[in-house]
């Protein structure tokens, strides 16, 4: 596991090769002929770099992985080759390790470890955790070392690995939230210390980097914020106020937004939403509870910008923006800030909000946001003690054109934001056309409440009038002994997906909920209306059997679909939850660095290691076929002999 390294030099006479026309004419020229063939063989057999990341390529993404900023990670990936490259830099003279873990336990996590011994030799190994503290080397070595160095301050390890290897000890790299595991030691003894082991949720496969996007020269900044608001001493507060958008004399586009949080209040701000108001709306003044006694403070329902805990800034693609300055554009917005003051801190004032960047440099399309999911209140419920409970919200787009007041062009979806509260474990949005499942628009099977960010799709999705859209949310409530209801508090639940799309239309949301009377009857409760149906859920004994029965009833019940426009026009339709066919995983990647054991093979089958997994140098030679190995070895021996004898 700790290989030695060495090197040497030798002197040789220059080997003068004849021209191509003379190359095969004299026996003395055999050295050049053989050398030419050797290079040709290496060119044919050794992998070419293609679009892969080389050992010194710039890695676009970076993040500190620990609170003290001791562990710094850079990474990048090749989506086509399905290979990801990491560079881990740690302030230590000992070993370093990087891998992927799960939400619930470190046992079964993978961890690639490496370091530099005092004599300068390096060690590097693909390992996994047998339990919370014990490392074991994998039978299949699927990580490939690009570089391992150590100086007076840092140990730096750079390596690549496939998204999905055939080794069951390797966690897959997916387009879900990944829980990245990092660890290090103070010396070269491979022993995990919980004080030097960290887990951070990261969306690794970001397809667009901000540096790849245009920044207009005439950028103007505009802040939308709540000013000097006294946060109540309550667990949950939804504070709303109405603010004007920038006044401009001609059309402009907002192309970027970011949260504006006060330094000491970040942990209290759960999310910030900006809703566009219809220009015919009569709006209240001041700051008040969004969903309290005055219903005017819940006006305006078309979200144009959304931020939630864990998110950062977001810049729209270069061809889309939020239009302002025309008669059709909103002039006012509702700013909603959700505060979570679980420690009931008194006397905390806040001026959080959203910073917007806009420009007169126009983009091709005006963008919009479509809200999908389960209509939050009052029908949504999740039983206590659930290992797994699914909720569904249906959207039927057949009424979009009628409610839009004109034709609705194809909806081109380019990004999304997922949202549940603390019990949420996974979400997905699935598209259907003419009763047939087309595709999964977006999903996250490893959702993390503390990492809610706007994400770009790898390819734009087209939604046509008449399509159906289904949102599925997966919850776990093993830590709860009473029902969880849908609602605004963090201890309540939500099931929402926001689709960012173009060109903009007037539809703000399309959400569904099940017939709760049917659900109550299936659970043996006698009820005559929806309110009684919800109250009856408190009478159910929530055994595992009844939890499954409730989930089945919610899925089989007729769904009411509520469609709302920017002008607060609401219409209902009904539908049924279609089946979801899981997307099959692709084939795994054969090991390029070790023997794949028989028990490692999976039903999905194998595919050959791609070009991008390979690096230059001796490693490329090691992966040549056996015949090529022998030919290369013989050719090199013969050439060295010729050089020493002067032949």
XYZ file of C-alpha atoms in Angstrom:
647
model
C 0.000 0.000 0.000
C 3.038 2.261 0.474
C 4.886 1.961 -2.849
C 8.461 3.133 -3.178
C 9.487 5.571 -5.828
C 12.801 6.062 -7.519
C 14.413 7.399 -10.614
C 17.674 7.513 -12.505
C 19.395 9.025 -15.499
C 21.643 7.639 -18.184
C 23.731 9.206 -20.924
C 23.123 8.255 -24.504
C 24.367 9.196 -27.911
C 21.943 11.070 -30.088
C 20.091 8.761 -32.423
C 19.885 10.366 -35.865
C 16.936 9.120 -37.877
C 16.920 9.184 -41.676
C 14.149 10.753 -43.680
C 10.912 8.871 -44.114
C 11.939 7.870 -47.637
C 15.099 6.127 -46.389
C 13.679 4.735 -43.183
C 13.343 1.113 -44.353
C 16.366 0.960 -46.698
C 19.288 0.120 -44.406
C 19.539 -2.458 -41.619
C 21.265 0.165 -39.528
C 18.087 2.167 -39.632
C 16.105 -0.550 -37.828
C 16.309 1.397 -34.581
C 14.417 4.311 -36.082
C 11.896 2.003 -37.712
C 11.263 0.246 -34.432
C 11.105 3.534 -32.569
C 8.555 4.847 -35.077
C 6.456 1.703 -34.630
C 6.717 1.989 -30.870
C 5.410 5.542 -30.894
C 2.650 4.508 -33.291
C 1.665 1.683 -30.951
C 1.574 4.000 -27.965
C -0.485 6.470 -29.966
C -3.003 3.764 -30.833
C -3.148 2.012 -27.474
C -2.601 4.781 -24.930
C -5.724 6.780 -24.144
C -5.954 10.197 -25.688
C -7.021 12.996 -23.388
C -10.054 14.055 -25.439
C -12.150 16.398 -23.320
C -11.018 14.902 -20.023
C -9.426 16.804 -17.183
C -5.661 16.411 -17.088
C -3.413 16.328 -14.018
C -2.938 20.113 -14.154
C -6.272 21.277 -15.594
C -8.011 24.094 -13.746
C -10.785 22.802 -11.522
C -13.706 25.249 -11.622
C -15.460 24.527 -8.340
C -14.204 24.897 -4.780
C -15.429 24.828 -1.201
C -14.092 24.681 2.366
C -15.326 21.498 4.032
C -14.877 22.360 7.721
C -15.797 25.315 9.966
C -12.153 26.237 10.602
C -11.205 26.326 6.896
C -8.506 23.690 7.304
C -9.829 21.468 4.481
C -10.202 22.976 1.009
C -11.684 21.055 -1.907
C -11.510 21.794 -5.628
C -13.339 19.665 -8.183
C -14.547 19.408 -11.758
C -16.069 16.690 -13.916
C -16.622 15.339 -17.409
C -20.328 14.575 -17.860
C -19.781 12.649 -21.075
C -17.070 10.380 -19.698
C -18.772 10.286 -16.271
C -15.537 10.995 -14.409
C -14.971 13.476 -11.595
C -11.637 14.952 -10.477
C -10.948 16.127 -6.912
C -8.091 18.087 -5.405
C -8.013 18.049 -1.603
C -5.730 20.480 0.217
C -5.426 20.104 3.991
C -3.361 22.025 6.540
C -1.530 18.969 7.878
C 1.694 16.988 7.503
C -0.233 13.723 7.825
C -2.597 11.659 5.693
C -5.690 13.095 3.991
C -8.893 11.445 2.809
C -11.948 12.272 0.700
C -15.071 10.281 -0.101
C -18.854 10.110 -0.038
C -21.106 9.079 2.841
C -24.830 8.759 3.539
C -27.275 10.760 5.597
C -27.610 8.226 8.375
C -24.284 6.473 9.039
C -20.618 6.604 8.103
C -20.448 2.808 7.912
C -20.255 1.899 4.237
C -18.798 5.271 3.232
C -16.021 5.307 0.667
C -12.796 7.179 1.393
C -9.782 7.682 -0.881
C -6.721 8.226 1.317
C -3.169 9.282 0.638
C -0.126 11.003 2.035
C 3.609 11.599 1.768
C 6.021 9.714 4.023
C 8.976 11.499 5.680
C 11.310 9.918 3.083
C 9.278 11.483 0.240
C 7.504 8.325 -0.892
C 3.764 8.573 -1.408
C 0.920 6.195 -0.561
C -2.578 6.197 -2.050
C -5.514 3.815 -1.638
C -9.245 3.457 -2.374
C -10.862 2.363 0.906
C -14.213 2.144 2.718
C -15.483 2.308 6.287
C -16.445 -1.067 7.744
C -18.026 0.737 10.711
C -17.978 4.284 12.036
C -14.220 4.203 12.712
C -12.567 1.306 10.816
C -11.044 1.637 7.340
C -10.508 -1.277 4.939
C -8.920 -1.253 1.492
C -11.277 -2.011 -1.423
C -10.662 -5.112 -3.523
C -11.215 -2.899 -6.553
C -9.041 0.215 -6.765
C -11.171 2.675 -8.751
C -9.515 5.998 -7.894
C -6.609 7.163 -10.027
C -3.904 9.352 -8.538
C -2.939 12.522 -10.417
C -0.638 14.033 -7.818
C 0.295 13.927 -4.118
C 2.511 16.610 -2.608
C 3.417 17.984 0.785
C 5.078 21.220 1.813
C 5.607 23.020 5.109
C 1.867 23.799 5.396
C -0.312 21.560 3.212
C -0.776 18.005 2.047
C -2.442 18.100 -1.377
C -3.962 15.067 -3.107
C -5.461 15.122 -6.604
C -7.280 12.127 -8.093
C -10.120 11.111 -10.376
C -12.809 8.465 -10.079
C -15.834 7.338 -12.114
C -19.317 8.544 -11.234
C -20.324 4.911 -10.809
C -17.816 2.089 -10.466
C -18.635 -1.618 -10.267
C -17.326 -1.764 -6.712
C -20.227 -1.828 -4.210
C -17.928 -0.166 -1.684
C -17.869 3.011 -3.829
C -20.762 5.435 -3.431
C -22.170 6.743 -6.725
C -21.599 10.360 -7.751
C -25.021 11.592 -8.932
C -26.936 14.783 -9.679
C -28.370 14.599 -6.149
C -27.048 16.405 -3.097
C -23.847 14.570 -2.156
C -22.628 14.254 1.420
C -18.889 14.688 0.988
C -16.748 13.048 3.664
C -13.323 14.507 4.453
C -10.824 13.390 7.061
C -7.152 13.811 7.912
C -4.488 12.849 10.431
C -1.639 14.674 12.061
C 0.806 11.975 10.913
C 0.802 9.028 8.491
C -1.068 6.618 10.771
C -4.368 5.828 9.024
C -6.755 6.202 11.936
C -10.020 8.135 11.885
C -10.455 10.802 14.536
C -13.950 12.238 14.880
C -12.496 15.675 15.641
C -10.797 15.630 12.237
C -13.631 14.064 10.231
C -16.225 16.266 8.523
C -19.283 15.872 6.312
C -20.580 18.640 4.046
C -23.551 18.558 1.668
C -22.567 19.713 -1.832
C -24.249 19.611 -5.231
C -21.160 18.375 -7.087
C -22.483 18.155 -10.655
C -23.195 21.844 -11.261
C -23.452 22.102 -15.024
C -23.043 25.894 -15.185
C -20.335 27.867 -13.409
C -20.818 31.631 -12.869
C -17.460 32.308 -14.536
C -18.900 30.855 -17.753
C -21.661 33.478 -17.887
C -21.670 37.026 -19.254
C -21.639 40.039 -16.921
C -23.026 43.198 -18.578
C -20.871 46.310 -18.296
C -23.815 48.539 -17.369
C -24.911 46.445 -14.370
C -27.058 48.234 -11.769
C -27.695 46.885 -8.261
C -31.067 47.137 -6.524
C -31.816 45.868 -3.008
C -35.211 44.588 -1.879
C -35.141 44.331 1.900
C -37.124 44.456 5.094
C -35.834 47.416 7.062
C -35.030 47.220 10.773
C -37.631 44.517 11.491
C -37.897 43.282 15.093
C -37.999 39.475 14.854
C -40.727 38.176 17.198
C -39.782 35.765 19.984
C -41.658 32.970 18.201
C -40.486 29.755 16.557
C -41.797 30.808 13.145
C -42.534 34.215 11.605
C -43.462 35.032 8.027
C -42.820 38.757 7.551
C -44.091 40.427 4.370
C -43.808 43.880 2.884
C -44.491 45.378 -0.559
C -41.723 47.160 -2.434
C -41.370 48.786 -5.866
C -39.112 47.343 -8.520
C -36.566 49.706 -10.120
C -38.138 52.500 -12.161
C -36.575 52.488 -15.617
C -37.485 54.373 -18.794
C -37.101 51.346 -21.066
C -36.960 47.582 -20.811
C -34.204 46.054 -18.668
C -33.442 42.506 -17.557
C -32.630 41.288 -14.061
C -29.967 38.642 -14.659
C -28.714 37.708 -11.178
C -29.797 37.682 -7.549
C -28.232 36.863 -4.210
C -29.319 36.861 -0.563
C -28.563 39.896 1.555
C -28.261 38.632 5.127
C -27.198 40.444 8.282
C -24.005 38.987 9.738
C -25.451 37.763 13.058
C -28.849 36.673 11.778
C -28.011 34.084 9.089
C -29.146 31.150 11.214
C -32.570 32.744 11.779
C -33.440 33.382 8.120
C -34.999 30.243 6.618
C -36.007 31.533 3.190
C -36.678 34.700 1.185
C -39.165 34.846 -1.685
C -39.982 37.648 -4.121
C -43.495 37.564 -5.627
C -44.543 39.665 -8.627
C -47.768 41.636 -8.113
C -50.384 42.267 -10.776
C -50.470 45.926 -11.694
C -54.183 46.085 -10.837
C -53.559 44.994 -7.238
C -54.266 47.322 -4.313
C -51.411 46.745 -1.882
C -51.067 47.436 1.849
C -48.182 49.355 3.441
C -45.822 48.442 6.259
C -44.646 45.013 7.447
C -47.007 42.321 8.709
C -47.576 38.579 9.041
C -47.843 37.151 5.514
C -50.552 34.676 6.456
C -52.148 36.339 9.469
C -55.270 38.368 10.157
C -54.878 40.717 7.186
C -55.256 38.675 3.963
C -53.916 41.602 1.910
C -50.385 40.659 2.996
C -50.693 37.309 1.176
C -51.538 38.966 -2.157
C -49.244 38.386 -5.153
C -48.434 34.731 -5.789
C -46.128 34.576 -8.810
C -42.629 33.879 -7.536
C -39.864 35.471 -9.573
C -36.918 34.881 -7.213
C -36.430 32.346 -4.439
C -33.655 31.733 -1.932
C -33.538 29.256 0.960
C -31.086 28.197 3.640
C -27.813 26.903 2.198
C -28.244 28.664 -1.137
C -25.936 31.294 -2.592
C -26.170 33.708 -5.495
C -27.684 32.584 -8.790
C -27.125 33.985 -12.260
C -29.587 33.164 -15.034
C -28.367 31.667 -18.322
C -27.167 34.246 -20.837
C -30.344 34.085 -22.931
C -32.933 34.697 -20.162
C -33.767 37.400 -17.622
C -36.583 38.899 -15.553
C -38.144 41.699 -17.576
C -38.800 45.089 -15.946
C -39.764 48.446 -17.423
C -42.541 47.539 -19.888
C -46.321 47.930 -19.377
C -46.650 44.140 -19.102
C -44.041 43.846 -16.354
C -44.801 43.984 -12.612
C -44.046 47.286 -10.901
C -44.347 46.030 -7.305
C -43.333 42.866 -5.503
C -44.153 41.163 -2.219
C -41.031 40.360 -0.212
C -41.502 37.381 2.112
C -38.911 36.527 4.774
C -39.368 33.370 6.845
C -37.671 33.607 10.258
C -37.001 30.599 12.508
C -36.311 31.886 16.033
C -36.256 28.511 17.792
C -34.237 29.888 20.711
C -36.759 32.727 21.171
C -34.034 35.359 21.181
C -35.386 38.793 22.172
C -34.511 42.177 20.702
C -33.129 40.957 17.354
C -33.562 43.440 14.494
C -33.096 42.382 10.906
C -32.799 43.970 7.455
C -32.467 40.894 5.256
C -33.558 40.745 1.642
C -32.551 40.055 -1.936
C -29.958 41.936 -3.995
C -30.789 42.080 -7.709
C -28.468 42.831 -10.628
C -30.049 44.293 -13.755
C -28.968 45.765 -17.074
C -30.237 47.440 -20.246
C -28.375 44.745 -22.167
C -31.374 42.597 -23.106
C -31.520 38.821 -23.264
C -33.472 36.808 -25.815
C -36.213 35.573 -23.456
C -38.267 36.812 -20.501
C -38.288 34.180 -17.767
C -40.957 32.994 -15.362
C -41.306 30.637 -12.396
C -43.949 27.908 -12.131
C -44.725 26.570 -8.649
C -45.663 22.869 -8.473
C -46.360 20.449 -5.657
C -48.805 19.554 -2.912
C -51.187 22.360 -1.956
C -49.807 23.015 1.510
C -52.797 23.752 3.711
C -55.047 22.302 5.089
C -55.052 18.796 3.531
C -51.417 17.726 3.770
C -50.526 15.306 6.584
C -47.679 12.878 7.348
C -48.119 10.109 9.958
C -45.687 9.868 12.892
C -43.136 7.068 13.081
C -42.904 6.696 9.293
C -39.792 5.089 7.871
C -41.020 6.275 4.484
C -44.136 8.194 3.459
C -44.851 9.596 -0.003
C -46.976 12.653 -0.837
C -48.078 13.651 -4.345
C -49.167 16.870 -6.006
C -50.572 16.799 -9.544
C -50.536 19.573 -12.154
C -52.643 19.415 -15.326
C -51.713 22.066 -17.885
C -54.799 21.652 -20.101
C -56.325 24.914 -18.766
C -53.188 27.018 -19.061
C -54.119 28.668 -22.368
C -57.628 29.543 -21.187
C -56.315 31.071 -17.947
C -53.378 32.768 -19.645
C -55.744 34.753 -21.854
C -53.983 33.598 -25.008
C -51.781 30.855 -26.449
C -49.092 29.461 -24.160
C -45.847 28.747 -26.019
C -43.923 25.607 -25.092
C -42.490 26.034 -21.598
C -38.698 25.676 -21.742
C -37.458 24.687 -18.279
C -33.794 25.398 -17.521
C -33.584 25.364 -13.712
C -35.335 24.399 -10.508
C -35.525 24.842 -6.729
C -36.716 22.036 -4.425
C -38.362 22.717 -1.060
C -39.526 20.669 1.894
C -38.963 21.149 5.609
C -37.141 18.950 8.116
C -38.902 15.633 7.423
C -38.181 15.763 3.678
C -35.784 13.154 2.316
C -36.278 13.244 -1.489
C -38.280 15.031 -4.205
C -38.844 14.634 -7.913
C -40.931 16.156 -10.709
C -42.072 13.772 -13.467
C -43.550 14.719 -16.863
C -46.342 12.860 -18.727
C -47.814 13.356 -22.206
C -50.920 11.598 -23.508
C -50.855 9.280 -20.515
C -47.241 8.192 -21.030
C -44.330 9.057 -18.741
C -41.778 11.126 -20.670
C -39.019 11.868 -18.204
C -37.997 12.989 -14.753
C -37.585 16.761 -14.989
C -35.601 17.137 -11.781
C -35.005 15.221 -8.584
C -32.897 14.913 -5.467
C -32.827 11.528 -3.741
C -30.572 12.880 -0.969
C -32.333 16.154 -0.180
C -30.803 18.264 2.581
C -32.945 20.924 4.244
C -29.786 22.958 4.881
C -28.807 23.091 1.205
C -31.652 24.581 -0.824
C -30.373 26.276 -3.951
C -31.427 27.053 -7.496
C -29.892 24.468 -9.813
C -29.492 24.304 -13.586
C -30.727 21.368 -15.630
C -28.120 19.609 -17.809
C -30.525 19.989 -20.761
C -33.627 22.136 -21.173
C -36.978 20.377 -20.765
C -39.961 21.225 -22.980
C -43.454 21.223 -21.407
C -46.304 21.382 -23.928
C -49.923 22.432 -23.251
C -51.824 19.359 -22.099
C -48.857 17.729 -20.339
C -49.261 16.498 -16.773
C -46.619 17.163 -14.124
C -46.369 15.147 -10.923
C -44.385 16.077 -7.820
C -43.480 13.265 -5.414
C -42.083 14.026 -1.946
C -40.553 11.416 0.338
C -40.670 11.977 4.116
C -39.355 10.255 7.232
C -40.818 10.912 10.702
C -39.233 8.238 12.908
C -38.367 10.966 15.417
C -41.976 12.210 15.744
C -44.830 10.878 17.859
C -47.640 13.054 16.496
C -48.994 13.957 13.070
C -47.095 16.439 10.927
C -49.376 18.770 8.995
C -48.668 20.941 6.008
C -48.028 24.533 7.017
C -45.630 27.449 7.169
C -43.644 26.485 10.278
C -40.377 24.620 9.906
C -41.874 21.819 12.037
C -44.805 21.660 9.593
C -44.163 20.351 6.096
C -44.210 21.466 2.486
C -43.790 19.694 -0.852
C -42.840 22.245 -3.507
C -40.791 22.444 -6.691
C -40.191 25.736 -8.500
C -39.435 25.456 -12.220
C -37.500 28.325 -13.845
C -38.529 28.629 -17.476
C -39.048 30.843 -20.541
C -40.931 32.468 -22.208
C -42.961 33.951 -19.361
C -46.730 33.399 -19.149
C -49.358 34.434 -16.579
C -49.601 31.105 -14.700
C -48.039 31.341 -11.246
C -48.791 27.936 -9.685
C -50.344 24.548 -10.410
C -50.726 22.309 -7.360
C -52.785 19.332 -6.242
C -54.160 17.608 -3.154
C -56.060 14.334 -2.564
C -59.712 13.778 -1.607
C -59.278 13.592 2.169
C -62.787 12.184 2.653
C -61.834 9.139 0.575
C -58.576 8.782 2.548
C -60.436 8.916 5.892
C -62.919 6.294 4.764
C -60.082 3.982 3.682
C -58.678 4.319 7.203
C -62.018 3.360 8.744
C -63.091 6.861 9.764
C -66.652 8.118 9.242
C -66.525 11.730 7.981
C -68.766 13.939 5.852
C -66.482 16.850 4.855
C -62.830 17.726 4.408
C -62.414 19.369 7.804
C -63.782 16.288 9.533
C -61.477 14.207 7.351
C -58.396 16.060 8.560
C -59.544 15.972 12.192
C -60.130 12.222 11.872
C -56.433 11.660 11.138
C -55.818 12.289 14.851
C -58.015 9.284 15.675
C -55.988 6.802 13.625
C -53.592 4.444 15.382
C -50.472 4.926 13.294
C -49.165 1.399 13.011
C -46.861 0.524 10.080
C -49.867 -1.093 8.376
C -52.012 2.030 8.719
C -49.146 4.253 7.524
C -48.914 2.201 4.304
C -52.705 2.182 3.994
C -52.786 5.993 4.285
C -50.062 6.412 1.669
C -51.903 4.076 -0.717
C -55.213 5.899 -0.161
C -53.609 9.315 -0.792
C -52.136 8.000 -4.033
C -55.381 6.414 -5.239
C -57.664 9.312 -4.271
C -58.880 11.755 -6.888
C -56.677 14.862 -6.899
C -58.024 18.384 -6.992
C -55.693 20.593 -9.055
C -55.590 24.349 -8.277
C -54.218 26.641 -10.981
C -53.543 30.283 -10.153
C -52.500 33.262 -12.303
C -50.457 36.333 -11.451
C -53.744 38.262 -11.101
C -54.976 35.818 -8.406
C -57.488 34.101 -10.702
C -57.969 30.515 -9.478
C -59.532 27.566 -11.291
C -59.839 23.918 -10.308
C -59.712 20.686 -12.242
C -59.305 17.071 -11.165
C -57.152 14.112 -12.063
C -55.543 10.885 -10.903
C -51.974 10.173 -9.843
C -50.165 8.294 -12.666
C -47.618 5.584 -11.981
C -43.948 6.542 -11.817
C -41.498 4.267 -13.639
C -38.063 4.588 -11.974
C -35.223 5.655 -14.237
C -32.810 2.692 -14.522
C -29.211 3.221 -13.524
C -26.669 2.939 -16.294
C -23.910 0.323 -16.364
C -21.115 0.608 -13.850
C -17.504 1.297 -14.808
C -14.956 -1.502 -14.713
C -12.009 -0.938 -12.447
C -8.900 0.441 -14.060
C -6.651 0.040 -11.050
C -7.354 -3.360 -9.533
C -9.153 -6.660 -9.812
C -12.959 -6.487 -9.817
C -14.058 -9.273 -7.503
C -16.925 -11.573 -8.602
C -19.196 -10.315 -5.831
C -18.650 -6.759 -7.058
C -20.477 -7.396 -10.342
C -23.947 -5.881 -10.509
C -26.978 -6.753 -12.664
C -26.538 -3.470 -14.509
C -23.437 -4.933 -16.163
C -20.103 -3.394 -17.013
C -18.783 -0.823 -19.401
C -15.160 -0.290 -20.306
C -13.141 2.367 -18.536
C -13.420 5.584 -20.599
C -10.593 7.670 -21.913
C -11.123 10.340 -19.281
C -10.247 8.025 -16.398
C -6.702 7.670 -17.674
C -3.751 9.893 -16.975
C -0.512 10.295 -18.855
C 2.776 8.679 -17.986
C 3.570 5.166 -16.734
C -0.051 4.486 -15.802
C -0.957 4.547 -19.492
C 1.647 1.896 -20.221
C 0.341 -0.309 -17.427
C -3.047 -0.444 -19.124
C -1.755 -1.667 -22.510
C -2.743 -5.215 -23.568
C -0.288 -7.989 -22.644
C 1.062 -8.357 -26.209
C 1.717 -4.650 -26.355
C 3.482 -4.804 -22.979
C 5.847 -7.485 -24.271
C 6.526 -5.658 -27.516
C 7.199 -2.376 -25.748
C 9.466 -4.063 -23.190
C 11.441 -5.867 -25.900
C 11.717 -2.783 -28.070
C 12.995 -0.622 -25.237
C 15.585 -3.247 -24.221
C 16.843 -3.548 -27.796
C 17.024 0.214 -28.229
C 18.974 0.710 -25.003
C 21.374 -1.997 -26.094
C 21.920 -0.284 -29.440
C 22.510 3.027 -27.725
C 25.150 1.609 -25.376
C 27.024 -0.183 -28.185
C 26.834 2.759 -30.507
C 24.988 0.683 -33.126
